[in-house]
Structures are given as structure tokens and as C-alpha cells.
């Protein structure tokens, strides 16, 4: 009988120090996430130097928690997976050096995982991704529609021509005065608001591309003009108006891709997939189109090491291991590698 595969994953690309053990690529045996969110909230955003220092302080405690509570021994672990890109350089390096050290000491192969691959494979923790599927990747740096043809065989069907949707959420949150983290705050306050601001559609065409910089600039100008006239912005109404327009575009283009490519399944990946309105609108659209919809539970949408260990599993099966010369890359675009 085939032996179970246990992968220990490490994620430190931004402000969560997380380590997880995942069995056979889809079973979360135990995950620990130490978040720094409250510390960075005081500064209005992630402070890279503080973040990397806190990863250094926390990471051994996080590992200790995992090794005592998971019930898995070092002998049983088959590989060490780590996020090598993209993210804050100092933060990535803490996780990477830690992973290399563990790999050397315990003589386990090292697996390099791209953060966005992690977000995509988080879906396997709920139900195995079936191919072909449409993937909507929405994060602070990515907004893409991708055709998932097989494991690590992805084709970009459309992408943002400028800003990513998550980046737009964060900028709008800041301009209307919501605290860090911006995206979740817009999500929360939009529920209390009404769609009263008439905002331009992000990209009024039938391509599968996106554009969020026009919408962002429009809102920034609108807010500045109102402030100059001595008027107050209704924050919740603005959050609602912005979210309606931003999400409608993601849903409309996902539907176009589904119809154009005759797809029967949709998965969502990336930090913005935690957005409650996006989740419910995509679900309704998929029900109308007879398409199977899958989105990870909230705890796997925001940054975590479970998704990193899950994404490492197909690489483990293919024996795609990294060596100790592996370096961190702050800006590597995931899908470029396939072109
Ligand atoms: O994928 P991710 O963890 O980071 C990148 O790799 O970029 O996504 C972070 C992004 C941020 O822009 C954050 O504001 C957004 O995801 N986000 C949300 C929500 N939760 C996180 N955006 C809207 N609604 C949310 N609930
Ligand atoms: Zn992320």
C-alpha cells in the first residue's frame, strides 16, 4: 500500500508566520498561524523591517507548536516546502533560511513554492481541483482569469492591464479613511452602506482583461473634490458603491470566460477570495450557469502555510526539488514561468 506523504510547509512572505503539516496534499493535519496584523495596524500598513524581525522572533515557537500538537514526527515528514516568492524580501528570507536549515538538519528534500500557487492549491484542501477548470486569481498583486489544464499547467486567459483588484481595495480603503487591513474593512462596512455613488465600470468591453486604475483615480478625485468643497464622504456608501462595481466586473468576466471556453467548473484563489460579496455573487452566477463552484474556507484564503504544503504535493510527486542555492524573489510573477 502507498505510504502517506507528509509535507511541512512554511509561509512568511508578508505578516503571517505560518507552519503547517499537510497529508497527501489535501488533509490539514495541523496548522499554526501567528499573525502580526495588530502590530502593523498601528502604522496603517505592513512595516517590512518590523515584519521580518517578528518572523525571526516567532518562527521557532510556531514550529514547536506544530511539532508538539500535530502528532507527526520528523521521521514521518517527507519534505519541507517554503514560499520563495513573491513578498517582502526580508520576510521571505526568514522562512527560506529556516526551511533550508530544517532540510539540512533533518535530511528532507526542499520544495520551492510560489505564493500564488499556494492560493490556487488551497482549493485542494476542500475538494480536489478537477481539470479543466476556470480559475479566478484575485490578490494584492494579481487579477487573472486562468485556464487550469492540469497540475502546474495553467494558461492566462486575461489579466489586469494595470492595478490588481486587492491593491485597489487597499488604496480606496485608505483614501476613504478605513484602517489597515483595507480589503476586509471595505468588505465589512459595505454591508452597512448603499450604492449611492455613480462610479465608472472598470472596463466596459468583452475581453477577459481587467483594469482598476481608472476606477481608483476616479474615486480619489471624487473624494478630494468633496473634501475641498467641505463635504463629507459617506464611507459606508462609498465602500458599497466601489465594491459593487469592482466585484460585478470580476463576476461578469468570469462568466464570459466560462461561456467562451465551455467550462463547467470555477475555482477562486488569492486574498480577495475572502471577500463575502465576491463569494456570494460568484456562487449565484455559477448556479445560474450550471457551473460547479469551489472556494476555500476563509482560513485558507488569507495567508497560511497549509496552502503552501498543499501546493508542494504535485511538485513532490514529480520530484521537483530545490537545492540550497534557492533564493527569495520579491517580485516574481507566477504565470511567466509557463510562457
Ligand atoms: O493574496 P494576498 O494574501 O496577498 C498577495 O499575495 O497580494 O491578498 C492580499 C489582498 C489584500 O489586498 C487584501 O486587502 C485583500 O487581499 N483582501 C480582501 C479581503 N481580505 C483580504 N479584499 C477584499 N475583501 C476581503 N475580505
Ligand atoms: Zn496571499
Tab-separated table of C-alpha atoms and ligand atoms in Angstrom:
chain	number	residue	atom	x	y	z
A	1	UNK	CA	0.000	0.000	0.000
A	2	UNK	CA	1.231	3.506	-0.817
A	3	UNK	CA	2.715	5.380	2.083
A	4	UNK	CA	1.093	8.632	3.160
A	5	UNK	CA	3.028	11.772	2.236
A	6	UNK	CA	3.512	14.425	4.920
A	7	UNK	CA	4.780	17.828	3.812
A	8	UNK	CA	5.770	20.552	6.246
A	9	UNK	CA	5.003	23.973	4.737
A	10	UNK	CA	6.399	27.361	5.765
A	11	UNK	CA	4.914	30.764	4.839
A	12	UNK	CA	6.458	34.108	5.845
A	13	UNK	CA	6.009	36.288	2.746
A	14	UNK	CA	4.139	39.125	4.466
A	15	UNK	CA	2.797	39.497	8.004
A	16	UNK	CA	1.766	35.967	8.992
A	17	UNK	CA	4.301	33.457	10.335
A	18	UNK	CA	2.757	30.107	9.499
A	19	UNK	CA	3.837	26.469	9.531
A	20	UNK	CA	1.627	23.530	8.643
A	21	UNK	CA	1.757	19.790	8.089
A	22	UNK	CA	-0.418	18.533	5.233
A	23	UNK	CA	-1.050	14.870	4.451
A	24	UNK	CA	-1.270	13.745	0.810
A	25	UNK	CA	-1.697	17.306	-0.452
A	26	UNK	CA	-5.232	17.727	0.813
A	27	UNK	CA	-5.520	16.999	4.536
A	28	UNK	CA	-4.614	19.731	7.010
A	29	UNK	CA	-3.088	17.753	9.868
A	30	UNK	CA	-2.184	20.828	11.900
A	31	UNK	CA	-1.558	24.500	11.105
A	32	UNK	CA	-0.239	27.329	13.219
A	33	UNK	CA	-0.580	30.957	12.081
A	34	UNK	CA	0.984	33.760	14.145
A	35	UNK	CA	-0.427	36.993	12.767
A	36	UNK	CA	1.219	40.390	13.165
A	37	UNK	CA	-1.852	42.276	11.989
A	38	UNK	CA	-2.443	44.252	15.204
A	39	UNK	CA	1.158	45.492	15.269
A	40	UNK	CA	1.050	46.748	11.671
A	41	UNK	CA	-2.443	48.247	12.075
A	42	UNK	CA	-0.881	50.890	14.328
A	43	UNK	CA	1.229	52.065	11.354
A	44	UNK	CA	-1.544	51.859	8.733
A	45	UNK	CA	0.183	49.081	6.780
A	46	UNK	CA	2.860	46.406	6.935
A	47	UNK	CA	6.255	47.787	8.035
A	48	UNK	CA	8.760	45.442	6.319
A	49	UNK	CA	11.540	45.764	8.908
A	50	UNK	CA	9.189	45.067	11.824
A	51	UNK	CA	7.592	42.180	9.921
A	52	UNK	CA	10.870	40.368	9.250
A	53	UNK	CA	12.020	40.887	12.832
A	54	UNK	CA	8.769	39.455	14.163
A	55	UNK	CA	9.041	36.417	11.850
A	56	UNK	CA	12.513	35.790	13.311
A	57	UNK	CA	11.147	36.043	16.844
A	58	UNK	CA	8.084	33.846	16.216
A	59	UNK	CA	9.148	31.131	13.821
A	60	UNK	CA	10.772	28.705	16.282
A	61	UNK	CA	7.719	28.930	18.585
A	62	UNK	CA	5.413	28.292	15.629
A	63	UNK	CA	7.449	25.209	14.683
A	64	UNK	CA	7.441	23.968	18.249
A	65	UNK	CA	3.653	24.307	18.390
A	66	UNK	CA	3.275	22.322	15.143
A	67	UNK	CA	5.681	19.557	16.159
A	68	UNK	CA	4.078	19.093	19.583
A	69	UNK	CA	0.419	19.325	18.538
A	70	UNK	CA	0.363	17.687	15.064
A	71	UNK	CA	1.306	14.241	16.342
A	72	UNK	CA	3.632	13.877	13.326
A	73	UNK	CA	7.303	13.054	13.906
A	74	UNK	CA	10.318	14.256	11.918
A	75	UNK	CA	10.789	10.700	10.649
A	76	UNK	CA	7.351	10.798	9.059
A	77	UNK	CA	7.878	14.125	7.256
A	78	UNK	CA	8.734	13.641	3.580
A	79	UNK	CA	9.659	17.182	2.510
A	80	UNK	CA	9.926	20.831	3.570
A	81	UNK	CA	8.051	23.330	1.401
A	82	UNK	CA	8.582	27.073	1.563
A	83	UNK	CA	7.276	30.240	-0.097
A	84	UNK	CA	10.219	31.672	-2.047
A	85	UNK	CA	8.279	34.402	-3.966
A	86	UNK	CA	6.743	36.967	-4.138
A	87	UNK	CA	6.644	39.051	-0.973
A	88	UNK	CA	8.725	41.261	1.275
A	89	UNK	CA	12.373	40.309	0.794
A	90	UNK	CA	13.380	40.289	4.466
A	91	UNK	CA	10.275	38.271	5.379
A	92	UNK	CA	10.756	35.688	2.625
A	93	UNK	CA	14.390	35.222	3.662
A	94	UNK	CA	13.446	34.343	7.251
A	95	UNK	CA	11.204	31.489	6.071
A	96	UNK	CA	13.615	30.392	3.367
A	97	UNK	CA	16.690	30.190	5.598
A	98	UNK	CA	14.636	28.400	8.251
A	99	UNK	CA	13.398	25.893	5.665
A	100	UNK	CA	16.893	25.288	4.299
A	101	UNK	CA	18.224	24.708	7.804
A	102	UNK	CA	15.471	22.191	8.613
A	103	UNK	CA	16.018	20.480	5.274
A	104	UNK	CA	19.741	20.106	6.021
A	105	UNK	CA	19.399	19.024	9.652
A	106	UNK	CA	16.608	16.514	9.049
A	107	UNK	CA	17.797	15.466	5.565
A	108	UNK	CA	14.493	16.210	3.840
A	109	UNK	CA	14.074	17.473	0.276
A	110	UNK	CA	13.292	21.180	-0.111
A	111	UNK	CA	10.385	22.349	-2.301
A	112	UNK	CA	10.120	25.940	-3.583
A	113	UNK	CA	6.521	27.150	-3.770
A	114	UNK	CA	5.249	30.347	-5.361
A	115	UNK	CA	2.769	32.140	-3.094
A	116	UNK	CA	0.107	32.300	-5.835
A	117	UNK	CA	0.422	28.549	-6.492
A	118	UNK	CA	-0.306	28.218	-2.777
A	119	UNK	CA	-3.501	30.262	-3.098
A	120	UNK	CA	-4.614	28.139	-6.090
A	121	UNK	CA	-3.882	24.792	-4.399
A	122	UNK	CA	-5.712	25.922	-1.229
A	123	UNK	CA	-8.717	24.687	-3.195
A	124	UNK	CA	-7.450	21.087	-2.903
A	125	UNK	CA	-7.966	21.329	0.857
A	126	UNK	CA	-11.721	21.471	0.218
A	127	UNK	CA	-12.140	19.295	-2.851
A	128	UNK	CA	-9.614	18.216	-5.438
A	129	UNK	CA	-9.340	20.639	-8.358
A	130	UNK	CA	-10.645	18.899	-11.465
A	131	UNK	CA	-9.258	19.797	-14.862
A	132	UNK	CA	-10.175	21.731	-16.891
A	133	UNK	CA	-11.404	24.468	-14.569
A	134	UNK	CA	-11.530	28.219	-14.744
A	135	UNK	CA	-9.502	29.945	-12.035
A	136	UNK	CA	-10.109	33.494	-10.888
A	137	UNK	CA	-6.953	34.706	-9.138
A	138	UNK	CA	-7.530	37.847	-7.089
A	139	UNK	CA	-4.931	39.195	-4.679
A	140	UNK	CA	-2.912	42.265	-3.802
A	141	UNK	CA	-0.709	41.726	-6.843
A	142	UNK	CA	-2.761	39.527	-9.173
A	143	UNK	CA	-6.050	39.736	-11.078
A	144	UNK	CA	-6.230	36.961	-13.656
A	145	UNK	CA	-8.571	34.534	-15.286
A	146	UNK	CA	-6.681	31.319	-15.892
A	147	UNK	CA	-7.458	28.064	-17.584
A	148	UNK	CA	-6.344	25.242	-15.291
A	149	UNK	CA	-5.420	22.431	-17.675
A	150	UNK	CA	-3.509	20.204	-15.259
A	151	UNK	CA	-1.224	20.399	-12.246
A	152	UNK	CA	1.019	23.437	-12.761
A	153	UNK	CA	-0.286	23.656	-16.317
A	154	UNK	CA	-2.091	26.990	-16.349
A	155	UNK	CA	-2.883	29.355	-19.221
A	156	UNK	CA	-3.641	33.027	-18.640
A	157	UNK	CA	-6.864	33.978	-20.448
A	158	UNK	CA	-6.958	37.548	-19.226
A	159	UNK	CA	-5.315	39.743	-16.638
A	160	UNK	CA	-5.284	43.253	-15.256
A	161	UNK	CA	-3.704	45.837	-17.508
A	162	UNK	CA	-2.738	47.988	-14.528
A	163	UNK	CA	-3.679	47.663	-10.827
A	164	UNK	CA	-4.664	44.424	-9.128
A	165	UNK	CA	-8.096	44.362	-7.533
A	166	UNK	CA	-6.694	43.807	-3.999
A	167	UNK	CA	-4.345	46.774	-4.410
A	168	UNK	CA	-7.364	48.858	-5.469
A	169	UNK	CA	-9.319	47.720	-2.378
A	170	UNK	CA	-6.416	48.750	-0.143
A	171	UNK	CA	-5.945	52.176	-1.808
A	172	UNK	CA	-9.664	53.002	-1.738
A	173	UNK	CA	-9.853	51.962	1.924
A	174	UNK	CA	-7.010	54.332	2.724
A	175	UNK	CA	-8.456	57.276	0.794
A	176	UNK	CA	-11.861	56.973	2.442
A	177	UNK	CA	-10.269	56.554	5.858
A	178	UNK	CA	-10.632	52.895	6.805
A	179	UNK	CA	-7.911	51.368	8.917
A	180	UNK	CA	-5.489	48.663	7.760
A	181	UNK	CA	-6.297	45.964	6.642
A	182	UNK	CA	-8.193	47.811	3.924
A	183	UNK	CA	-9.836	45.000	1.939
A	184	UNK	CA	-11.574	43.297	4.888
A	185	UNK	CA	-12.699	46.706	6.218
A	186	UNK	CA	-14.359	47.648	2.916
A	187	UNK	CA	-15.997	44.196	2.887
A	188	UNK	CA	-17.381	44.772	6.400
A	189	UNK	CA	-18.525	48.409	6.038
A	190	UNK	CA	-20.053	47.901	2.570
A	191	UNK	CA	-22.720	45.807	4.285
A	192	UNK	CA	-23.870	48.931	6.147
A	193	UNK	CA	-23.867	51.174	3.061
A	194	UNK	CA	-25.993	51.863	-0.025
A	195	UNK	CA	-24.901	52.177	-3.637
A	196	UNK	CA	-25.275	55.964	-3.893
A	197	UNK	CA	-22.109	56.964	-5.799
A	198	UNK	CA	-22.229	56.710	-9.569
A	199	UNK	CA	-18.886	55.110	-10.452
A	200	UNK	CA	-17.464	54.124	-13.856
A	201	UNK	CA	-17.344	50.456	-14.816
A	202	UNK	CA	-13.704	49.294	-14.599
A	203	UNK	CA	-13.507	48.065	-18.218
A	204	UNK	CA	-16.557	48.169	-20.386
A	205	UNK	CA	-15.579	45.587	-23.022
A	206	UNK	CA	-15.832	41.896	-23.865
A	207	UNK	CA	-12.161	40.991	-23.450
A	208	UNK	CA	-11.117	38.889	-20.474
A	209	UNK	CA	-8.824	41.614	-19.179
A	210	UNK	CA	-9.344	43.911	-16.228
A	211	UNK	CA	-8.415	47.487	-15.401
A	212	UNK	CA	-8.792	49.006	-11.974
A	213	UNK	CA	-6.616	52.140	-12.128
A	214	UNK	CA	-9.359	54.275	-13.768
A	215	UNK	CA	-11.857	53.392	-11.055
A	216	UNK	CA	-9.236	54.077	-8.383
A	217	UNK	CA	-8.307	57.510	-9.832
A	218	UNK	CA	-11.974	58.406	-10.248
A	219	UNK	CA	-12.664	57.728	-6.562
A	220	UNK	CA	-9.504	59.536	-5.407
A	221	UNK	CA	-10.523	62.652	-7.417
A	222	UNK	CA	-14.100	62.449	-6.208
A	223	UNK	CA	-13.029	62.228	-2.563
A	224	UNK	CA	-10.545	65.119	-2.931
A	225	UNK	CA	-13.167	67.314	-4.630
A	226	UNK	CA	-15.693	66.638	-1.889
A	227	UNK	CA	-13.109	67.423	0.814
A	228	UNK	CA	-12.181	70.709	-0.944
A	229	UNK	CA	-15.858	71.680	-1.025
A	230	UNK	CA	-16.081	70.956	2.692
A	231	UNK	CA	-18.383	67.967	2.149
A	232	UNK	CA	-18.046	64.661	3.957
A	233	UNK	CA	-17.858	61.328	2.204
A	234	UNK	CA	-20.293	58.693	3.397
A	235	UNK	CA	-17.684	55.967	3.986
A	236	UNK	CA	-20.052	53.024	4.039
A	237	UNK	CA	-21.884	54.186	0.893
A	238	UNK	CA	-18.574	54.666	-0.901
A	239	UNK	CA	-17.374	51.218	0.229
A	240	UNK	CA	-20.618	49.698	-1.061
A	241	UNK	CA	-20.581	51.610	-4.372
A	242	UNK	CA	-16.937	50.694	-5.019
A	243	UNK	CA	-17.377	47.050	-4.041
A	244	UNK	CA	-20.469	46.633	-6.224
A	245	UNK	CA	-18.634	47.891	-9.301
A	246	UNK	CA	-15.347	46.069	-8.572
A	247	UNK	CA	-16.998	42.722	-7.897
A	248	UNK	CA	-19.522	42.982	-10.727
A	249	UNK	CA	-16.606	43.189	-13.170
A	250	UNK	CA	-14.924	40.078	-11.723
A	251	UNK	CA	-18.182	38.133	-11.963
A	252	UNK	CA	-19.063	39.411	-15.456
A	253	UNK	CA	-15.675	38.474	-16.881
A	254	UNK	CA	-15.645	35.092	-15.123
A	255	UNK	CA	-18.995	34.370	-16.754
A	256	UNK	CA	-17.687	35.458	-20.165
A	257	UNK	CA	-14.721	33.069	-19.815
A	258	UNK	CA	-16.956	30.211	-18.694
A	259	UNK	CA	-19.218	30.695	-21.719
A	260	UNK	CA	-16.405	31.308	-24.197
A	261	UNK	CA	-14.442	28.203	-23.191
A	262	UNK	CA	-17.429	25.984	-22.329
A	263	UNK	CA	-16.136	25.366	-18.809
A	264	UNK	CA	-18.064	23.564	-16.099
A	265	UNK	CA	-16.041	24.433	-13.003
A	266	UNK	CA	-14.811	27.600	-11.328
A	267	UNK	CA	-12.322	27.996	-8.512
A	268	UNK	CA	-11.237	31.234	-6.819
A	269	UNK	CA	-7.838	31.958	-5.307
A	270	UNK	CA	-5.978	34.783	-3.555
A	271	UNK	CA	-6.604	37.110	-0.625
A	272	UNK	CA	-9.613	38.831	-2.232
A	273	UNK	CA	-11.395	35.460	-2.437
A	274	UNK	CA	-12.094	36.067	1.285
A	275	UNK	CA	-14.495	38.847	0.199
A	276	UNK	CA	-18.019	37.908	1.232
A	277	UNK	CA	-19.782	39.759	-1.597
A	278	UNK	CA	-17.496	38.248	-4.265
A	279	UNK	CA	-18.088	34.749	-2.860
A	280	UNK	CA	-21.876	35.104	-2.860
A	281	UNK	CA	-22.065	36.753	-6.309
A	282	UNK	CA	-19.841	34.101	-7.910
A	283	UNK	CA	-21.922	31.381	-6.265
A	284	UNK	CA	-25.168	32.849	-7.701
A	285	UNK	CA	-23.637	33.255	-11.165
A	286	UNK	CA	-22.403	29.634	-11.127
A	287	UNK	CA	-25.825	28.366	-10.037
A	288	UNK	CA	-27.423	30.252	-12.944
A	289	UNK	CA	-24.878	28.843	-15.423
A	290	UNK	CA	-24.907	25.281	-14.042
A	291	UNK	CA	-21.229	25.531	-13.152
A	292	UNK	CA	-19.612	23.838	-10.137
A	293	UNK	CA	-18.188	26.477	-7.812
A	294	UNK	CA	-15.426	25.929	-5.273
A	295	UNK	CA	-13.777	28.434	-2.961
A	296	UNK	CA	-11.561	27.674	0.051
A	297	UNK	CA	-12.919	28.431	3.543
A	298	UNK	CA	-11.818	31.811	4.916
A	299	UNK	CA	-8.901	30.431	6.933
A	300	UNK	CA	-7.281	29.164	3.708
A	301	UNK	CA	-7.977	32.376	1.709
A	302	UNK	CA	-5.809	34.624	3.825
A	303	UNK	CA	-2.103	33.774	4.097
A	304	UNK	CA	-1.305	30.394	5.655
A	305	UNK	CA	1.243	27.594	5.304
A	306	UNK	CA	-1.399	24.916	4.712
A	307	UNK	CA	-1.815	26.094	1.127
A	308	UNK	CA	1.986	26.110	0.652
A	309	UNK	CA	2.272	22.457	1.742
A	310	UNK	CA	-0.760	21.577	-0.447
A	311	UNK	CA	0.835	23.277	-3.485
A	312	UNK	CA	4.087	21.412	-2.851
A	313	UNK	CA	2.430	17.995	-3.173
A	314	UNK	CA	2.267	17.833	-7.016
A	315	UNK	CA	5.902	19.025	-7.088
A	316	UNK	CA	6.846	16.309	-4.582
A	317	UNK	CA	5.227	13.651	-6.806
A	318	UNK	CA	7.245	14.967	-9.774
A	319	UNK	CA	10.374	15.113	-7.567
A	320	UNK	CA	10.833	18.811	-8.380
A	321	UNK	CA	13.123	19.644	-5.514
A	322	UNK	CA	15.133	22.801	-4.902
A	323	UNK	CA	18.722	22.884	-3.729
A	324	UNK	CA	20.318	25.054	-1.088
A	325	UNK	CA	21.129	27.768	-3.639
A	326	UNK	CA	17.412	28.637	-3.734
A	327	UNK	CA	16.941	32.378	-3.265
A	328	UNK	CA	13.959	34.546	-2.415
A	329	UNK	CA	12.386	36.688	-5.150
A	330	UNK	CA	10.302	39.642	-4.106
A	331	UNK	CA	8.567	40.215	-7.445
A	332	UNK	CA	8.369	37.001	-9.433
A	333	UNK	CA	5.159	36.818	-11.490
A	334	UNK	CA	3.840	33.276	-11.229
A	335	UNK	CA	2.427	32.699	-14.682
A	336	UNK	CA	5.520	33.974	-16.574
A	337	UNK	CA	7.304	30.722	-15.847
A	338	UNK	CA	4.915	28.783	-18.072
A	339	UNK	CA	5.352	31.003	-21.175
B	1	LIG	O1	-3.151	37.054	-1.876
B	1	LIG	P1	-2.890	38.001	-0.775
B	1	LIG	O2	-2.745	37.403	0.572
B	1	LIG	O3	-1.628	38.878	-0.998
B	1	LIG	C1	-0.933	38.973	-2.105
B	1	LIG	O4	-0.273	37.994	-2.400
B	1	LIG	O5	-1.024	40.057	-2.718
B	1	LIG	O6	-4.024	39.053	-0.790
B	1	LIG	C2	-3.998	40.211	-0.025
B	1	LIG	C3	-5.074	41.104	-0.574
B	1	LIG	C4	-5.042	42.494	0.037
B	1	LIG	O7	-5.119	43.429	-0.999
B	1	LIG	C5	-6.273	42.493	0.916
B	1	LIG	O8	-6.847	43.768	1.087
B	1	LIG	C6	-7.192	41.579	0.156
B	1	LIG	O9	-6.354	40.540	-0.275
B	1	LIG	N1	-8.281	41.059	0.986
B	1	LIG	C7	-9.576	41.380	0.802
B	1	LIG	C8	-10.308	40.723	1.817
B	1	LIG	N2	-9.421	40.010	2.586
B	1	LIG	C9	-8.189	40.232	2.054
B	1	LIG	N3	-10.156	42.155	-0.126
B	1	LIG	C10	-11.494	42.291	-0.059
B	1	LIG	N4	-12.260	41.691	0.882
B	1	LIG	C11	-11.717	40.910	1.831
B	1	LIG	N5	-12.477	40.332	2.755
B	2	LIG	ZN1	-1.522	35.733	-0.102
